[in-house]
XYZ file of C-alpha atoms in Angstrom:
378
model
C 89.207 -91.628 -66.465
C 88.221 -93.183 -69.617
C 89.112 -96.917 -70.709
C 91.221 -97.235 -67.610
C 94.419 -94.854 -68.899
C 94.704 -91.657 -67.640
C 95.617 -88.616 -69.859
C 96.882 -85.538 -68.662
C 94.693 -82.093 -69.437
C 96.219 -79.997 -72.042
C 97.496 -77.546 -69.252
C 98.805 -80.808 -67.295
C 100.837 -81.887 -70.005
C 102.491 -78.378 -71.133
C 102.905 -78.059 -67.423
C 104.268 -81.168 -66.339
C 106.474 -81.344 -70.271
C 110.712 -81.583 -69.005
C 113.619 -79.706 -71.087
C 115.567 -82.568 -70.053
C 113.186 -85.043 -72.382
C 114.406 -83.947 -75.854
C 117.187 -82.417 -76.887
C 116.638 -79.416 -78.989
C 119.124 -77.575 -81.247
C 116.826 -75.178 -82.982
C 117.502 -71.379 -83.948
C 116.424 -69.192 -80.963
C 114.621 -67.422 -83.944
C 112.865 -70.308 -85.291
C 112.259 -71.142 -80.975
C 110.843 -67.836 -80.292
C 108.557 -68.126 -83.751
C 107.387 -71.930 -82.417
C 107.189 -70.001 -79.096
C 104.817 -66.958 -80.403
C 102.190 -69.291 -81.996
C 101.580 -70.941 -78.883
C 101.621 -67.191 -77.102
C 99.211 -66.083 -79.914
C 97.240 -69.213 -79.814
C 96.655 -69.039 -75.695
C 96.440 -65.148 -75.110
C 94.039 -64.737 -78.185
C 91.633 -67.683 -76.628
C 91.866 -65.788 -73.439
C 90.652 -61.998 -74.662
C 88.244 -64.187 -76.352
C 87.233 -65.864 -73.372
C 84.491 -63.235 -72.257
C 82.613 -62.768 -75.421
C 82.851 -66.335 -76.586
C 79.381 -66.937 -78.791
C 77.828 -63.409 -77.828
C 76.567 -61.157 -80.764
C 79.037 -57.588 -81.344
C 76.246 -55.997 -79.664
C 75.731 -58.247 -76.750
C 79.283 -57.956 -76.077
C 79.399 -54.130 -75.888
C 75.891 -54.013 -73.387
C 77.796 -56.741 -71.330
C 81.586 -54.678 -71.214
C 81.229 -51.327 -72.113
C 81.156 -49.322 -75.362
C 84.925 -49.615 -75.443
C 86.370 -52.449 -77.001
C 87.874 -55.223 -74.969
C 91.820 -54.936 -75.290
C 93.130 -56.666 -72.109
C 92.301 -59.625 -70.262
C 88.719 -58.626 -68.366
C 86.606 -61.173 -66.405
C 83.821 -63.419 -68.219
C 80.083 -61.641 -67.582
C 77.708 -63.344 -65.040
C 75.703 -63.376 -68.321
C 78.445 -64.792 -70.384
C 76.717 -68.376 -71.878
C 80.228 -70.412 -72.073
C 82.224 -69.243 -69.214
C 79.879 -66.822 -66.306
C 82.226 -65.034 -64.009
C 85.718 -67.173 -65.439
C 88.366 -65.261 -64.314
C 90.441 -62.766 -67.024
C 93.189 -64.146 -68.302
C 91.887 -68.075 -68.759
C 92.304 -69.876 -71.508
C 89.055 -71.965 -72.801
C 89.507 -75.494 -74.730
C 90.924 -73.932 -77.586
C 94.282 -73.541 -75.951
C 93.803 -77.118 -73.887
C 92.672 -79.277 -76.418
C 95.637 -77.591 -78.829
C 98.026 -78.214 -76.034
C 96.076 -81.846 -75.607
C 97.238 -82.750 -79.142
C 100.317 -81.066 -78.641
C 101.392 -83.671 -75.417
C 99.773 -87.180 -77.956
C 102.162 -85.959 -80.480
C 105.505 -85.665 -78.093
C 104.108 -89.064 -76.732
C 104.168 -90.271 -80.072
C 107.562 -88.686 -81.373
C 105.424 -87.356 -84.201
C 103.059 -89.435 -84.798
C 99.862 -89.589 -83.478
C 97.560 -92.726 -82.343
C 94.084 -91.832 -82.795
C 92.203 -93.896 -80.726
C 94.646 -92.570 -77.777
C 93.620 -89.230 -79.077
C 90.410 -89.274 -78.402
C 90.510 -91.574 -74.815
C 92.197 -88.094 -74.153
C 89.446 -85.723 -75.242
C 87.029 -87.756 -73.466
C 88.933 -87.548 -70.267
C 89.783 -83.871 -70.710
C 86.235 -83.409 -70.865
C 85.483 -85.393 -67.676
C 88.536 -83.336 -65.657
C 86.552 -80.590 -66.954
C 83.268 -81.601 -65.780
C 84.782 -82.688 -62.636
C 86.137 -79.126 -62.138
C 82.811 -77.503 -62.651
C 82.996 -75.708 -65.955
C 80.516 -75.379 -68.785
C 83.361 -75.239 -71.872
C 83.212 -78.491 -72.668
C 83.669 -80.460 -75.825
C 82.052 -78.353 -79.045
C 79.122 -79.756 -80.973
C 80.855 -81.860 -83.730
C 83.304 -83.385 -81.029
C 81.073 -84.216 -78.517
C 78.787 -86.241 -81.187
C 81.645 -87.789 -82.276
C 83.467 -88.894 -79.534
C 80.031 -90.610 -78.333
C 79.853 -92.427 -81.439
C 83.134 -93.741 -80.405
C 82.321 -94.826 -77.356
C 79.463 -96.701 -78.187
C 81.341 -98.963 -80.289
C 81.779 -96.871 -84.024
C 84.633 -97.656 -86.239
C 87.094 -94.591 -85.897
C 86.410 -93.765 -89.464
C 83.234 -93.183 -88.909
C 82.350 -91.173 -85.947
C 83.508 -87.701 -87.305
C 81.858 -87.792 -90.581
C 79.394 -84.963 -89.652
C 81.571 -82.650 -88.227
C 82.651 -79.531 -89.944
C 83.179 -77.386 -87.484
C 85.777 -75.493 -86.485
C 87.601 -77.909 -83.609
C 90.196 -79.524 -85.594
C 91.021 -76.010 -86.857
C 91.812 -74.703 -83.593
C 93.684 -77.606 -81.795
C 96.147 -77.176 -85.399
C 98.582 -75.205 -84.085
C 101.082 -77.923 -82.407
C 100.750 -79.400 -85.680
C 102.397 -76.323 -87.409
C 105.385 -75.951 -84.660
C 106.099 -80.247 -84.984
C 106.136 -80.317 -88.996
C 107.830 -78.655 -91.582
C 104.978 -78.536 -94.252
C 105.321 -81.701 -96.829
C 103.471 -84.720 -96.083
C 103.709 -85.433 -92.514
C 102.088 -82.531 -91.754
C 98.912 -82.949 -94.051
C 98.666 -86.612 -92.731
C 98.975 -85.521 -89.186
C 96.324 -83.194 -89.766
C 94.299 -85.410 -91.132
C 94.620 -87.949 -88.768
C 93.922 -85.321 -86.232
C 90.728 -84.552 -87.556
C 89.590 -88.328 -88.536
C 87.795 -88.491 -84.952
C 85.940 -85.786 -84.642
C 86.206 -84.004 -87.924
C 86.532 -86.226 -90.732
C 84.897 -83.903 -93.734
C 86.235 -81.913 -96.412
C 85.799 -78.870 -94.153
C 87.139 -80.429 -90.864
C 90.506 -81.678 -92.969
C 91.140 -78.830 -95.069
C 90.489 -76.022 -91.817
C 92.887 -77.717 -89.989
C 95.636 -78.509 -92.486
C 94.994 -74.706 -93.549
C 95.747 -73.439 -90.327
C 98.612 -76.215 -89.066
C 100.313 -75.136 -92.597
C 100.130 -71.023 -91.806
C 101.793 -71.460 -88.483
C 104.800 -73.833 -89.602
C 104.982 -71.706 -92.972
C 105.404 -68.684 -90.684
C 108.018 -70.880 -87.828
C 110.213 -71.752 -91.154
C 110.239 -66.726 -91.806
C 107.731 -66.210 -94.487
C 105.557 -63.174 -93.482
C 101.912 -63.151 -92.251
C 100.179 -63.140 -95.701
C 102.770 -65.304 -97.621
C 102.306 -67.643 -95.062
C 98.507 -67.677 -95.692
C 98.973 -67.570 -99.134
C 101.495 -70.686 -98.973
C 99.200 -72.430 -96.929
C 96.024 -71.747 -98.962
C 98.132 -73.488 -101.837
C 100.235 -76.019 -100.370
C 96.513 -77.394 -98.851
C 95.312 -77.410 -102.221
C 97.489 -78.849 -103.861
C 97.393 -81.625 -101.598
C 93.900 -81.576 -102.308
C 94.287 -82.170 -105.720
C 96.790 -84.707 -105.455
C 94.529 -87.060 -103.412
C 91.872 -86.884 -106.057
C 93.933 -87.634 -108.604
C 95.258 -90.581 -106.794
C 91.356 -91.106 -105.989
C 91.839 -90.896 -102.569
C 88.141 -88.823 -100.703
C 90.167 -86.681 -97.974
C 87.514 -86.173 -95.723
C 83.448 -86.922 -95.985
C 81.581 -84.807 -98.504
C 78.993 -82.208 -96.782
C 77.400 -79.976 -99.282
C 78.566 -76.878 -97.035
C 80.942 -74.545 -98.767
C 84.332 -75.034 -99.341
C 86.812 -73.770 -96.385
C 90.257 -73.202 -98.753
C 87.954 -71.407 -101.382
C 86.303 -69.194 -98.616
C 89.432 -68.580 -97.047
C 91.704 -66.966 -100.113
C 87.880 -64.926 -100.857
C 88.364 -63.627 -97.361
C 92.289 -62.972 -98.144
C 91.530 -61.305 -101.100
C 88.984 -59.404 -99.692
C 90.831 -57.962 -97.315
C 93.786 -57.201 -98.322
C 91.785 -54.704 -100.184
C 91.059 -52.850 -96.842
C 94.733 -52.941 -95.522
C 97.790 -50.766 -95.121
C 97.956 -47.298 -93.440
C 95.241 -45.744 -95.795
C 92.880 -48.463 -95.854
C 92.491 -48.806 -91.857
C 92.284 -44.664 -91.769
C 89.231 -45.094 -94.156
C 87.934 -48.225 -93.551
C 87.657 -48.371 -89.718
C 87.809 -51.300 -87.330
C 83.837 -50.922 -86.753
C 83.211 -51.231 -90.495
C 86.022 -53.938 -91.537
C 83.807 -55.622 -88.443
C 80.598 -55.295 -89.934
C 81.231 -56.212 -93.159
C 82.783 -59.516 -92.055
C 80.333 -60.252 -90.207
C 77.460 -59.820 -92.965
C 79.953 -61.603 -95.546
C 82.050 -64.087 -94.122
C 79.895 -65.453 -90.625
C 81.608 -65.405 -87.084
C 80.441 -68.785 -86.264
C 81.804 -71.818 -85.178
C 81.392 -73.778 -88.611
C 85.072 -74.193 -90.064
C 83.796 -72.380 -93.424
C 83.092 -69.148 -91.479
C 85.465 -69.285 -88.476
C 88.546 -70.095 -90.044
C 88.612 -67.658 -93.085
C 87.244 -64.683 -90.223
C 90.599 -65.459 -88.730
C 92.353 -65.266 -91.772
C 90.627 -62.502 -93.238
C 91.632 -60.320 -89.389
C 94.922 -61.862 -89.750
C 95.670 -60.247 -93.208
C 93.778 -56.974 -92.706
C 96.421 -56.645 -88.777
C 99.522 -58.832 -89.979
C 102.149 -55.954 -89.071
C 99.385 -55.563 -86.011
C 99.093 -58.745 -84.439
C 97.799 -57.551 -80.771
C 95.388 -55.164 -83.016
C 94.131 -58.490 -84.808
C 93.622 -60.009 -81.844
C 91.361 -57.439 -79.945
C 89.364 -56.477 -83.756
C 88.887 -60.726 -82.945
C 87.894 -60.539 -79.312
C 85.104 -58.242 -80.410
C 83.839 -59.596 -83.386
C 81.203 -61.427 -81.337
C 80.290 -64.769 -82.228
C 82.815 -67.557 -81.747
C 85.476 -65.492 -80.810
C 87.949 -66.993 -78.683
C 88.460 -69.228 -81.750
C 88.626 -66.980 -84.070
C 90.896 -64.983 -82.320
C 93.213 -68.269 -81.052
C 93.623 -69.005 -84.825
C 94.677 -65.432 -85.656
C 97.388 -65.683 -82.563
C 99.009 -68.684 -83.729
C 98.868 -67.651 -87.561
C 100.642 -64.042 -85.804
C 102.699 -65.203 -83.241
C 103.820 -67.827 -85.393
C 105.430 -65.140 -88.364
C 106.319 -62.256 -85.700
C 107.037 -64.515 -82.423
C 106.958 -63.754 -79.120
C 107.479 -60.312 -78.708
C 104.475 -59.518 -81.522
C 102.211 -59.701 -77.742
C 102.416 -57.564 -74.230
C 105.477 -59.395 -72.541
C 102.784 -58.631 -69.846
C 99.423 -60.858 -71.307
C 102.594 -63.340 -71.940
C 103.451 -63.700 -68.086
C 99.288 -63.288 -67.092
C 98.387 -65.910 -69.768
C 100.849 -68.971 -68.301
C 100.690 -67.747 -64.773
C 97.072 -67.760 -64.747
C 96.710 -71.249 -66.381
C 99.537 -72.950 -65.119
C 101.130 -73.200 -68.662
C 104.572 -73.489 -70.141
C 104.531 -72.688 -73.185
C 108.272 -72.407 -73.477
C 109.232 -76.397 -72.883
C 105.700 -77.009 -75.104
C 107.375 -75.082 -77.963
C 110.591 -76.417 -76.929
C 109.460 -80.496 -77.309
C 107.456 -79.495 -80.068
C 110.234 -78.144 -82.546
C 112.461 -81.309 -82.026
C 109.967 -83.051 -83.550
C 109.864 -81.179 -86.825
C 112.990 -81.518 -88.267
C 114.220 -78.023 -88.298
C 117.392 -78.551 -86.475
C 118.370 -81.153 -89.199
C 118.135 -78.532 -92.114
């Protein structure tokens, strides 16, 4: 326990949330889309768990030449989660639910110091369980600086990876597109990913989820998210506010726009026949990349979600087999497509399994987050 305060893990927060604590009057359709976002996140994460940090070729050697299309146990040679049980989620879902709990505790606002302690306690809990699936490189470095007494505005100034984006789904459920969504995404990035890339990527995923819940189709939601983030960045620059620390690395928003347009050229029934999964994957790895860097993994997720916009489960399977940061790419892809399509986008058996294996109650979490969004007041 860090700082003498106990903060539950993401799993605990999802399990312990109570329907009685918040009254929700959102429409069943809106609720279905919010639940779909959380299910897509968790199912994508669990599908990508056994392949994370492995090359596409290594995945085939470890799990067979047939692509993974269901939950499987992690290989003993899995570099992050050896022998992990089929259907288990990783830090992506755990930390997203941890953030959800922080938002619910703060009535929609985020206390960033409390959030930092919650992340530290989460890692302590993981270590106690013997897990190797701990904090990512940017988050770990930033929290070490936080513990050493560094100002919270400075701890995350080197964080250009996707840790903020992987946790962003609850922000999109708890907020309609607007200033509060952007500010919450920014605040959630300050401690660990206080860079242009970290903040842009977090806003992008949160906004795409939010637009999907509000009824936009997947491609429309992603394009609107790009416009939303670009507009917010332009306004911030006009007002003289720096949105995150500068990094020489490529822009997430620019590369995501490019990735969406590139994927659109390989979408549709004819394109799917002519430009098969393997060719698409080869080109995605070569042109976009699938590393933990936000300016690779986020555009990769948006590209996959674009090409397979009407085939959400196929999208998650492609992401899980693509190589690189597969669990995070599949989790972000699932959150975006689940928000746009709803819970029925994914096999019911996998939705049940992922919640049973990880002791999750995503329905209650969706309910409570929606209560913060103001959608029931519209």
